[in-house]
Amino acid sequence: LLQYVFVLLAATAISPTDYPWEQWSDGTLPSIATVVGPSMGSSLLLASLAGNAGQYFSGFVEGSYLLQGAAEVKIVPSFLGKQLPKSGAPYMASTAQLLCIVWMMSFDFHAILLFDNFFTANGVAMELAAFTLLRWKRPDLQRPFKAPSALLPLFVPAAGIIVIIWWHCLSGDAMLVNVAAFALGIPYGLWVAGRSRREHTQGHAKSAFDVWVEDDG
């Protein structure tokens, strides 16, 4: 956090007249850096490109291996679990991700942000619901820490923020994709949960889904 704050404060102080912070946009920081020296702007741009590329590819590779692991426990189609013989790279999972990315590129950046915010809000909502349900039904469940009951009302404003995010995300072209993904995701999640429960009732200490979560977590 301090790293970002110091960079923004320095950029604000370097050129307050030529580049006022109220008018900043994408690509402004490298332009401000050229005031310090001609090479500074190029260096900042290259560092930004390298950092963003590294963050993106690490997430891409992590997602590919998660998808490949899901295929191994048969909660997604098995062809997504195919790997290269020598390196073990999950090429089919990576290809599926790449196709999704190419399809997403047909939308504008605003719509992509709506997709991302919608799915993030859904994930947080599921976590809050799971936390509340476990606290209600299994209060004696072993866990690394215990949240005081006095903090539970804080979920109310958090839920309100999630509702606001949903409201903004259910608009325009993004609404169709978000609604379709939600409509497909709910029954799929219920199917995975039901399969996991069946494996537990059959005498397995851990279901295949439990093992996948532990290994990839």
PDB file of C-alpha atoms in Angstrom:
ATOM      1  CA  LEU A   1       0.000   0.000   0.000  1.00  0.00           C
ATOM      2  CA  LEU A   2       2.774   2.442   0.944  1.00  0.00           C
ATOM      3  CA  GLN A   3       4.509   1.699  -2.353  1.00  0.00           C
ATOM      4  CA  TYR A   4       1.479   2.872  -4.332  1.00  0.00           C
ATOM      5  CA  VAL A   5       0.957   5.895  -2.069  1.00  0.00           C
ATOM      6  CA  PHE A   6       4.562   7.081  -2.431  1.00  0.00           C
ATOM      7  CA  VAL A   7       4.499   6.664  -6.217  1.00  0.00           C
ATOM      8  CA  LEU A   8       1.270   8.647  -6.530  1.00  0.00           C
ATOM      9  CA  LEU A   9       2.498  11.384  -4.189  1.00  0.00           C
ATOM     10  CA  ALA A  10       5.759  11.692  -6.111  1.00  0.00           C
ATOM     11  CA  ALA A  11       3.920  11.817  -9.442  1.00  0.00           C
ATOM     12  CA  THR A  12       1.613  14.507  -8.084  1.00  0.00           C
ATOM     13  CA  ALA A  13       4.534  16.636  -6.906  1.00  0.00           C
ATOM     14  CA  ILE A  14       6.687  16.300 -10.034  1.00  0.00           C
ATOM     15  CA  SER A  15       4.390  18.069 -12.469  1.00  0.00           C
ATOM     16  CA  PRO A  16       1.297  19.539 -10.793  1.00  0.00           C
ATOM     17  CA  THR A  17       0.681  22.038 -13.600  1.00  0.00           C
ATOM     18  CA  ASP A  18       1.296  19.977 -16.752  1.00  0.00           C
ATOM     19  CA  TYR A  19      -0.322  16.788 -15.373  1.00  0.00           C
ATOM     20  CA  PRO A  20      -2.863  17.687 -12.637  1.00  0.00           C
ATOM     21  CA  TRP A  21      -4.033  14.572 -10.839  1.00  0.00           C
ATOM     22  CA  GLU A  22      -7.677  15.337 -11.629  1.00  0.00           C
ATOM     23  CA  GLN A  23      -6.947  14.715 -15.334  1.00  0.00           C
ATOM     24  CA  TRP A  24      -4.894  11.527 -15.004  1.00  0.00           C
ATOM     25  CA  SER A  25      -5.784   8.627 -17.305  1.00  0.00           C
ATOM     26  CA  ASP A  26      -4.191   5.416 -18.576  1.00  0.00           C
ATOM     27  CA  GLY A  27      -0.564   6.064 -19.534  1.00  0.00           C
ATOM     28  CA  THR A  28      -0.186   9.287 -17.532  1.00  0.00           C
ATOM     29  CA  LEU A  29       2.469   8.009 -15.105  1.00  0.00           C
ATOM     30  CA  PRO A  30       5.078   7.224 -17.827  1.00  0.00           C
ATOM     31  CA  SER A  31       4.438  10.692 -19.283  1.00  0.00           C
ATOM     32  CA  ILE A  32       5.058  12.259 -15.888  1.00  0.00           C
ATOM     33  CA  ALA A  33       8.243  10.219 -15.476  1.00  0.00           C
ATOM     34  CA  THR A  34       9.707  11.735 -18.670  1.00  0.00           C
ATOM     35  CA  VAL A  35       9.826  15.046 -16.809  1.00  0.00           C
ATOM     36  CA  VAL A  36      12.492  13.533 -14.540  1.00  0.00           C
ATOM     37  CA  GLY A  37      14.475  12.136 -17.480  1.00  0.00           C
ATOM     38  CA  PRO A  38      13.885  10.810 -20.996  1.00  0.00           C
ATOM     39  CA  SER A  39      14.744   7.246 -20.005  1.00  0.00           C
ATOM     40  CA  MET A  40      12.645   7.280 -16.848  1.00  0.00           C
ATOM     41  CA  GLY A  41       9.338   7.138 -18.727  1.00  0.00           C
ATOM     42  CA  SER A  42      10.458   4.208 -20.882  1.00  0.00           C
ATOM     43  CA  SER A  43      11.820   2.361 -17.840  1.00  0.00           C
ATOM     44  CA  LEU A  44       8.582   2.866 -15.939  1.00  0.00           C
ATOM     45  CA  LEU A  45       6.545   1.657 -18.917  1.00  0.00           C
ATOM     46  CA  LEU A  46       8.697  -1.484 -19.347  1.00  0.00           C
ATOM     47  CA  ALA A  47       8.537  -2.226 -15.616  1.00  0.00           C
ATOM     48  CA  SER A  48       4.752  -1.862 -15.707  1.00  0.00           C
ATOM     49  CA  LEU A  49       4.473  -4.174 -18.712  1.00  0.00           C
ATOM     50  CA  ALA A  50       6.711  -6.806 -17.103  1.00  0.00           C
ATOM     51  CA  GLY A  51       4.877  -6.636 -13.778  1.00  0.00           C
ATOM     52  CA  ASN A  52       1.422  -6.866 -15.323  1.00  0.00           C
ATOM     53  CA  ALA A  53       2.480  -9.694 -17.654  1.00  0.00           C
ATOM     54  CA  GLY A  54       3.962 -11.663 -14.763  1.00  0.00           C
ATOM     55  CA  GLN A  55       0.838 -11.230 -12.658  1.00  0.00           C
ATOM     56  CA  TYR A  56      -1.413 -12.185 -15.566  1.00  0.00           C
ATOM     57  CA  PHE A  57       0.537 -15.312 -16.593  1.00  0.00           C
ATOM     58  CA  SER A  58       0.828 -16.533 -13.013  1.00  0.00           C
ATOM     59  CA  GLY A  59      -2.956 -16.340 -12.700  1.00  0.00           C
ATOM     60  CA  PHE A  60      -3.398 -17.984 -16.093  1.00  0.00           C
ATOM     61  CA  VAL A  61      -1.127 -20.921 -15.233  1.00  0.00           C
ATOM     62  CA  GLU A  62      -2.721 -21.326 -11.807  1.00  0.00           C
ATOM     63  CA  GLY A  63      -6.170 -21.427 -13.397  1.00  0.00           C
ATOM     64  CA  SER A  64      -5.024 -24.018 -15.932  1.00  0.00           C
ATOM     65  CA  TYR A  65      -3.741 -26.365 -13.239  1.00  0.00           C
ATOM     66  CA  LEU A  66      -6.911 -25.886 -11.185  1.00  0.00           C
ATOM     67  CA  LEU A  67      -8.985 -26.840 -14.218  1.00  0.00           C
ATOM     68  CA  GLN A  68      -6.749 -29.823 -14.927  1.00  0.00           C
ATOM     69  CA  GLY A  69      -7.114 -30.975 -11.311  1.00  0.00           C
ATOM     70  CA  ALA A  70     -10.880 -30.612 -11.529  1.00  0.00           C
ATOM     71  CA  ALA A  71     -10.848 -32.843 -14.612  1.00  0.00           C
ATOM     72  CA  GLU A  72      -8.892 -35.495 -12.708  1.00  0.00           C
ATOM     73  CA  VAL A  73     -11.612 -35.728 -10.043  1.00  0.00           C
ATOM     74  CA  LYS A  74     -14.256 -35.725 -12.786  1.00  0.00           C
ATOM     75  CA  ILE A  75     -16.163 -32.570 -11.889  1.00  0.00           C
ATOM     76  CA  VAL A  76     -15.425 -31.113 -15.341  1.00  0.00           C
ATOM     77  CA  PRO A  77     -15.038 -32.954 -18.679  1.00  0.00           C
ATOM     78  CA  SER A  78     -12.059 -35.308 -18.588  1.00  0.00           C
ATOM     79  CA  PHE A  79     -10.464 -33.994 -21.809  1.00  0.00           C
ATOM     80  CA  LEU A  80      -9.539 -30.816 -19.908  1.00  0.00           C
ATOM     81  CA  GLY A  81      -7.119 -32.881 -17.844  1.00  0.00           C
ATOM     82  CA  LYS A  82      -4.839 -33.827 -20.751  1.00  0.00           C
ATOM     83  CA  GLN A  83      -1.178 -32.913 -20.285  1.00  0.00           C
ATOM     84  CA  LEU A  84       1.910 -32.775 -22.459  1.00  0.00           C
ATOM     85  CA  PRO A  85       3.948 -35.986 -22.048  1.00  0.00           C
ATOM     86  CA  LYS A  86       7.298 -34.374 -21.229  1.00  0.00           C
ATOM     87  CA  SER A  87       6.455 -31.217 -19.288  1.00  0.00           C
ATOM     88  CA  GLY A  88       3.085 -32.186 -17.853  1.00  0.00           C
ATOM     89  CA  ALA A  89       1.651 -28.833 -18.925  1.00  0.00           C
ATOM     90  CA  PRO A  90      -2.176 -28.859 -18.958  1.00  0.00           C
ATOM     91  CA  TYR A  91      -2.486 -27.829 -22.583  1.00  0.00           C
ATOM     92  CA  MET A  92      -6.193 -28.557 -22.948  1.00  0.00           C
ATOM     93  CA  ALA A  93      -7.098 -26.508 -19.869  1.00  0.00           C
ATOM     94  CA  SER A  94      -4.886 -23.683 -21.120  1.00  0.00           C
ATOM     95  CA  THR A  95      -6.540 -23.844 -24.547  1.00  0.00           C
ATOM     96  CA  ALA A  96      -9.993 -23.659 -22.975  1.00  0.00           C
ATOM     97  CA  GLN A  97      -8.943 -20.615 -20.968  1.00  0.00           C
ATOM     98  CA  LEU A  98      -7.449 -18.974 -24.053  1.00  0.00           C
ATOM     99  CA  LEU A  99     -10.662 -19.482 -26.015  1.00  0.00           C
ATOM    100  CA  CYS A 100     -12.649 -17.874 -23.197  1.00  0.00           C
ATOM    101  CA  ILE A 101     -10.243 -14.922 -23.160  1.00  0.00           C
ATOM    102  CA  VAL A 102     -10.512 -14.454 -26.921  1.00  0.00           C
ATOM    103  CA  TRP A 103     -14.303 -14.505 -26.621  1.00  0.00           C
ATOM    104  CA  MET A 104     -14.195 -11.981 -23.770  1.00  0.00           C
ATOM    105  CA  MET A 105     -12.097  -9.655 -25.911  1.00  0.00           C
ATOM    106  CA  SER A 106     -15.151  -9.122 -28.106  1.00  0.00           C
ATOM    107  CA  PHE A 107     -16.667  -7.079 -25.239  1.00  0.00           C
ATOM    108  CA  ASP A 108     -15.559  -3.605 -24.251  1.00  0.00           C
ATOM    109  CA  PHE A 109     -13.481  -3.033 -21.131  1.00  0.00           C
ATOM    110  CA  HIS A 110     -16.446  -1.752 -19.123  1.00  0.00           C
ATOM    111  CA  ALA A 111     -18.382  -4.976 -19.734  1.00  0.00           C
ATOM    112  CA  ILE A 112     -15.365  -7.068 -18.693  1.00  0.00           C
ATOM    113  CA  LEU A 113     -15.177  -5.135 -15.435  1.00  0.00           C
ATOM    114  CA  LEU A 114     -18.851  -5.866 -14.870  1.00  0.00           C
ATOM    115  CA  PHE A 115     -18.229  -9.601 -15.411  1.00  0.00           C
ATOM    116  CA  ASP A 116     -15.325  -9.583 -12.989  1.00  0.00           C
ATOM    117  CA  ASN A 117     -17.153  -7.592 -10.316  1.00  0.00           C
ATOM    118  CA  PHE A 118     -20.271  -9.751 -10.646  1.00  0.00           C
ATOM    119  CA  PHE A 119     -18.407 -13.031 -10.151  1.00  0.00           C
ATOM    120  CA  THR A 120     -16.306 -11.572  -7.344  1.00  0.00           C
ATOM    121  CA  ALA A 121     -19.442 -10.378  -5.559  1.00  0.00           C
ATOM    122  CA  ASN A 122     -21.010 -13.817  -5.999  1.00  0.00           C
ATOM    123  CA  GLY A 123     -17.938 -15.480  -4.538  1.00  0.00           C
ATOM    124  CA  VAL A 124     -17.952 -13.201  -1.490  1.00  0.00           C
ATOM    125  CA  ALA A 125     -21.703 -13.735  -1.049  1.00  0.00           C
ATOM    126  CA  MET A 126     -21.207 -17.512  -1.057  1.00  0.00           C
ATOM    127  CA  GLU A 127     -18.409 -17.216   1.504  1.00  0.00           C
ATOM    128  CA  LEU A 128     -20.542 -15.056   3.799  1.00  0.00           C
ATOM    129  CA  ALA A 129     -23.458 -17.463   3.459  1.00  0.00           C
ATOM    130  CA  ALA A 130     -21.240 -20.481   4.177  1.00  0.00           C
ATOM    131  CA  PHE A 131     -19.704 -18.760   7.197  1.00  0.00           C
ATOM    132  CA  THR A 132     -23.120 -17.883   8.622  1.00  0.00           C
ATOM    133  CA  LEU A 133     -24.581 -21.340   7.950  1.00  0.00           C
ATOM    134  CA  LEU A 134     -21.637 -23.163   9.523  1.00  0.00           C
ATOM    135  CA  ARG A 135     -21.700 -20.855  12.536  1.00  0.00           C
ATOM    136  CA  TRP A 136     -25.405 -21.586  12.979  1.00  0.00           C
ATOM    137  CA  LYS A 137     -25.449 -25.349  12.319  1.00  0.00           C
ATOM    138  CA  ARG A 138     -21.931 -26.337  13.438  1.00  0.00           C
ATOM    139  CA  PRO A 139     -20.859 -23.891  16.176  1.00  0.00           C
ATOM    140  CA  ASP A 140     -18.484 -26.491  17.695  1.00  0.00           C
ATOM    141  CA  LEU A 141     -16.669 -27.161  14.423  1.00  0.00           C
ATOM    142  CA  GLN A 142     -12.889 -27.002  14.778  1.00  0.00           C
ATOM    143  CA  ARG A 143     -11.489 -23.887  13.065  1.00  0.00           C
ATOM    144  CA  PRO A 144      -8.261 -21.853  13.235  1.00  0.00           C
ATOM    145  CA  PHE A 145      -9.922 -18.854  14.892  1.00  0.00           C
ATOM    146  CA  LYS A 146     -13.335 -17.871  16.244  1.00  0.00           C
ATOM    147  CA  ALA A 147     -15.027 -14.609  15.297  1.00  0.00           C
ATOM    148  CA  PRO A 148     -16.894 -12.993  18.213  1.00  0.00           C
ATOM    149  CA  SER A 149     -20.656 -12.993  17.856  1.00  0.00           C
ATOM    150  CA  ALA A 150     -20.638  -9.213  18.241  1.00  0.00           C
ATOM    151  CA  LEU A 151     -18.975  -8.940  14.805  1.00  0.00           C
ATOM    152  CA  LEU A 152     -21.679 -10.892  12.976  1.00  0.00           C
ATOM    153  CA  PRO A 153     -23.876  -7.776  12.371  1.00  0.00           C
ATOM    154  CA  LEU A 154     -21.059  -6.467  10.167  1.00  0.00           C
ATOM    155  CA  PHE A 155     -22.287  -8.917   7.525  1.00  0.00           C
ATOM    156  CA  VAL A 156     -25.372  -6.743   7.016  1.00  0.00           C
ATOM    157  CA  PRO A 157     -23.578  -3.757   5.401  1.00  0.00           C
ATOM    158  CA  ALA A 158     -21.323  -6.192   3.543  1.00  0.00           C
ATOM    159  CA  ALA A 159     -24.393  -7.872   2.061  1.00  0.00           C
ATOM    160  CA  GLY A 160     -25.762  -4.447   1.141  1.00  0.00           C
ATOM    161  CA  ILE A 161     -22.598  -3.622  -0.798  1.00  0.00           C
ATOM    162  CA  ILE A 162     -22.870  -6.921  -2.669  1.00  0.00           C
ATOM    163  CA  VAL A 163     -26.473  -6.114  -3.626  1.00  0.00           C
ATOM    164  CA  ILE A 164     -25.360  -2.725  -4.969  1.00  0.00           C
ATOM    165  CA  ILE A 165     -22.658  -4.418  -7.060  1.00  0.00           C
ATOM    166  CA  TRP A 166     -25.223  -6.878  -8.422  1.00  0.00           C
ATOM    167  CA  TRP A 167     -27.537  -4.017  -9.358  1.00  0.00           C
ATOM    168  CA  HIS A 168     -24.824  -2.266 -11.363  1.00  0.00           C
ATOM    169  CA  CYS A 169     -23.636  -5.484 -13.016  1.00  0.00           C
ATOM    170  CA  LEU A 170     -27.082  -6.498 -14.254  1.00  0.00           C
ATOM    171  CA  SER A 171     -27.208  -3.944 -17.040  1.00  0.00           C
ATOM    172  CA  GLY A 172     -26.412  -3.779 -20.750  1.00  0.00           C
ATOM    173  CA  ASP A 173     -24.750  -6.619 -22.643  1.00  0.00           C
ATOM    174  CA  ALA A 174     -23.118  -7.873 -19.460  1.00  0.00           C
ATOM    175  CA  MET A 175     -26.496  -8.746 -17.956  1.00  0.00           C
ATOM    176  CA  LEU A 176     -27.114 -11.644 -20.356  1.00  0.00           C
ATOM    177  CA  VAL A 177     -23.716 -13.207 -19.695  1.00  0.00           C
ATOM    178  CA  ASN A 178     -23.940 -12.714 -15.926  1.00  0.00           C
ATOM    179  CA  VAL A 179     -27.457 -14.142 -15.695  1.00  0.00           C
ATOM    180  CA  ALA A 180     -26.568 -17.119 -17.914  1.00  0.00           C
ATOM    181  CA  ALA A 181     -23.422 -17.881 -15.909  1.00  0.00           C
ATOM    182  CA  PHE A 182     -25.355 -17.611 -12.644  1.00  0.00           C
ATOM    183  CA  ALA A 183     -28.163 -19.842 -13.942  1.00  0.00           C
ATOM    184  CA  LEU A 184     -25.671 -22.509 -15.030  1.00  0.00           C
ATOM    185  CA  GLY A 185     -23.378 -22.150 -12.027  1.00  0.00           C
ATOM    186  CA  ILE A 186     -25.997 -22.760  -9.336  1.00  0.00           C
ATOM    187  CA  PRO A 187     -27.130 -26.221 -10.547  1.00  0.00           C
ATOM    188  CA  TYR A 188     -23.529 -27.157 -11.340  1.00  0.00           C
ATOM    189  CA  GLY A 189     -22.429 -26.242  -7.816  1.00  0.00           C
ATOM    190  CA  LEU A 190     -25.333 -28.186  -6.331  1.00  0.00           C
ATOM    191  CA  TRP A 191     -24.349 -31.213  -8.434  1.00  0.00           C
ATOM    192  CA  VAL A 192     -20.734 -31.063  -7.203  1.00  0.00           C
ATOM    193  CA  ALA A 193     -21.874 -30.678  -3.583  1.00  0.00           C
ATOM    194  CA  GLY A 194     -24.332 -33.555  -3.937  1.00  0.00           C
ATOM    195  CA  ARG A 195     -21.687 -35.806  -5.421  1.00  0.00           C
ATOM    196  CA  SER A 196     -19.330 -34.956  -2.564  1.00  0.00           C
ATOM    197  CA  ARG A 197     -22.024 -35.790   0.007  1.00  0.00           C
ATOM    198  CA  ARG A 198     -22.716 -39.133  -1.690  1.00  0.00           C
ATOM    199  CA  GLU A 199     -19.051 -40.078  -1.478  1.00  0.00           C
ATOM    200  CA  HIS A 200     -19.070 -39.257   2.229  1.00  0.00           C
ATOM    201  CA  THR A 201     -22.168 -41.404   2.828  1.00  0.00           C
ATOM    202  CA  GLN A 202     -20.457 -44.284   1.016  1.00  0.00           C
ATOM    203  CA  GLY A 203     -17.813 -44.354   3.740  1.00  0.00           C
ATOM    204  CA  HIS A 204     -15.069 -42.202   2.234  1.00  0.00           C
ATOM    205  CA  ALA A 205     -13.302 -40.019   4.791  1.00  0.00           C
ATOM    206  CA  LYS A 206     -12.716 -37.435   2.057  1.00  0.00           C
ATOM    207  CA  SER A 207     -14.451 -36.977  -1.255  1.00  0.00           C
ATOM    208  CA  ALA A 208     -12.565 -36.418  -4.489  1.00  0.00           C
ATOM    209  CA  PHE A 209     -13.651 -32.787  -4.330  1.00  0.00           C
ATOM    210  CA  ASP A 210     -12.188 -32.450  -0.814  1.00  0.00           C
ATOM    211  CA  VAL A 211      -8.847 -33.804  -2.017  1.00  0.00           C
ATOM    212  CA  TRP A 212      -8.859 -31.433  -5.004  1.00  0.00           C
ATOM    213  CA  VAL A 213      -9.528 -28.425  -2.775  1.00  0.00           C
ATOM    214  CA  GLU A 214      -6.751 -29.409  -0.361  1.00  0.00           C
ATOM    215  CA  ASP A 215      -4.205 -30.126  -3.094  1.00  0.00           C
ATOM    216  CA  ASP A 216      -4.891 -26.957  -5.098  1.00  0.00           C
ATOM    217  CA  GLY A 217      -5.459 -24.734  -2.095  1.00  0.00           C
TER     218      GLY A 217
END
